[in-house]
Amino acid sequence: ILAETPEDVAIFRARIDTIGRELDARAAAYERSILTDAMRARFETFTTARAAFVPLRDSVLALASRGDDAGALSLLRGPAFVAQRQVV
């Protein structure tokens, strides 16, 4: 949505992919350190919320990359926003 050139799209997408991989690694490390049922429950809440968010994020990126900024913004301000709030 903010990208003005194909190069910008590639840069933003690469950064999003990097952040996703870093989050995967940190989640895996955290999962190995879980000691209590409460910690496990919170982790499962996080992973469920993230699993719901990622396809919406990918849809926003796909719409934006096709130049459908209005569609991307609509999804970003609606379902993707709600799903993102569940992750954090």
PDB file of C-alpha atoms in Angstrom, residues 6-61:
ATOM      1  CA  PRO A   6       8.033  -2.591  -7.720  1.00  0.00           C
ATOM      2  CA  GLU A   7      11.368  -2.279  -5.948  1.00  0.00           C
ATOM      3  CA  ASP A   8       9.629  -0.886  -2.864  1.00  0.00           C
ATOM      4  CA  VAL A   9       7.160  -3.782  -2.971  1.00  0.00           C
ATOM      5  CA  ALA A  10      10.053  -6.248  -3.013  1.00  0.00           C
ATOM      6  CA  ILE A  11      11.796  -4.468  -0.133  1.00  0.00           C
ATOM      7  CA  PHE A  12       8.657  -4.385   2.023  1.00  0.00           C
ATOM      8  CA  ARG A  13       7.832  -8.013   1.237  1.00  0.00           C
ATOM      9  CA  ALA A  14      11.378  -9.126   2.085  1.00  0.00           C
ATOM     10  CA  ARG A  15      11.195  -7.270   5.399  1.00  0.00           C
ATOM     11  CA  ILE A  16       7.825  -8.832   6.237  1.00  0.00           C
ATOM     12  CA  ASP A  17       9.207 -12.280   5.388  1.00  0.00           C
ATOM     13  CA  THR A  18      12.269 -11.662   7.579  1.00  0.00           C
ATOM     14  CA  ILE A  19      10.112 -10.579  10.509  1.00  0.00           C
ATOM     15  CA  GLY A  20       7.949 -13.684  10.032  1.00  0.00           C
ATOM     16  CA  ARG A  21      10.988 -15.971  10.156  1.00  0.00           C
ATOM     17  CA  GLU A  22      12.319 -14.179  13.241  1.00  0.00           C
ATOM     18  CA  LEU A  23       8.951 -14.560  14.942  1.00  0.00           C
ATOM     19  CA  ASP A  24       8.858 -18.262  14.029  1.00  0.00           C
ATOM     20  CA  ALA A  25      12.282 -18.757  15.603  1.00  0.00           C
ATOM     21  CA  ARG A  26      11.360 -16.859  18.751  1.00  0.00           C
ATOM     22  CA  ALA A  27       8.068 -18.719  19.091  1.00  0.00           C
ATOM     23  CA  ALA A  28       9.857 -22.047  18.750  1.00  0.00           C
ATOM     24  CA  ALA A  29      12.400 -21.024  21.399  1.00  0.00           C
ATOM     25  CA  TYR A  30       9.635 -19.884  23.705  1.00  0.00           C
ATOM     26  CA  GLU A  31       7.696 -23.088  23.190  1.00  0.00           C
ATOM     27  CA  ARG A  32      10.730 -25.092  24.345  1.00  0.00           C
ATOM     28  CA  SER A  33      10.852 -23.012  27.535  1.00  0.00           C
ATOM     29  CA  ILE A  34       7.210 -23.468  28.545  1.00  0.00           C
ATOM     30  CA  LEU A  35       7.000 -24.690  32.138  1.00  0.00           C
ATOM     31  CA  THR A  36       3.361 -24.365  33.167  1.00  0.00           C
ATOM     32  CA  ASP A  37      -0.106 -25.061  31.841  1.00  0.00           C
ATOM     33  CA  ALA A  38      -0.830 -21.337  31.965  1.00  0.00           C
ATOM     34  CA  MET A  39       2.187 -20.606  29.786  1.00  0.00           C
ATOM     35  CA  ARG A  40       1.079 -23.345  27.360  1.00  0.00           C
ATOM     36  CA  ALA A  41      -2.446 -21.904  27.187  1.00  0.00           C
ATOM     37  CA  ARG A  42      -1.147 -18.406  26.437  1.00  0.00           C
ATOM     38  CA  PHE A  43       1.202 -19.774  23.797  1.00  0.00           C
ATOM     39  CA  GLU A  44      -1.621 -21.706  22.142  1.00  0.00           C
ATOM     40  CA  THR A  45      -3.765 -18.560  22.142  1.00  0.00           C
ATOM     41  CA  PHE A  46      -0.929 -16.719  20.417  1.00  0.00           C
ATOM     42  CA  THR A  47      -0.295 -19.431  17.820  1.00  0.00           C
ATOM     43  CA  THR A  48      -4.004 -19.747  17.022  1.00  0.00           C
ATOM     44  CA  ALA A  49      -4.340 -15.982  16.620  1.00  0.00           C
ATOM     45  CA  ARG A  50      -1.227 -15.795  14.468  1.00  0.00           C
ATOM     46  CA  ALA A  51      -2.458 -18.637  12.263  1.00  0.00           C
ATOM     47  CA  ALA A  52      -5.650 -16.647  11.656  1.00  0.00           C
ATOM     48  CA  PHE A  53      -3.728 -13.431  10.948  1.00  0.00           C
ATOM     49  CA  VAL A  54      -1.104 -14.676   8.483  1.00  0.00           C
ATOM     50  CA  PRO A  55      -3.502 -15.544   5.616  1.00  0.00           C
ATOM     51  CA  LEU A  56      -5.180 -12.154   6.012  1.00  0.00           C
ATOM     52  CA  ARG A  57      -1.800 -10.432   5.925  1.00  0.00           C
ATOM     53  CA  ASP A  58      -0.927 -12.370   2.789  1.00  0.00           C
ATOM     54  CA  SER A  59      -4.214 -11.312   1.200  1.00  0.00           C
ATOM     55  CA  VAL A  60      -3.479  -7.662   2.003  1.00  0.00           C
ATOM     56  CA  LEU A  61      -0.051  -8.024   0.400  1.00  0.00           C
TER      57      LEU A  61
END
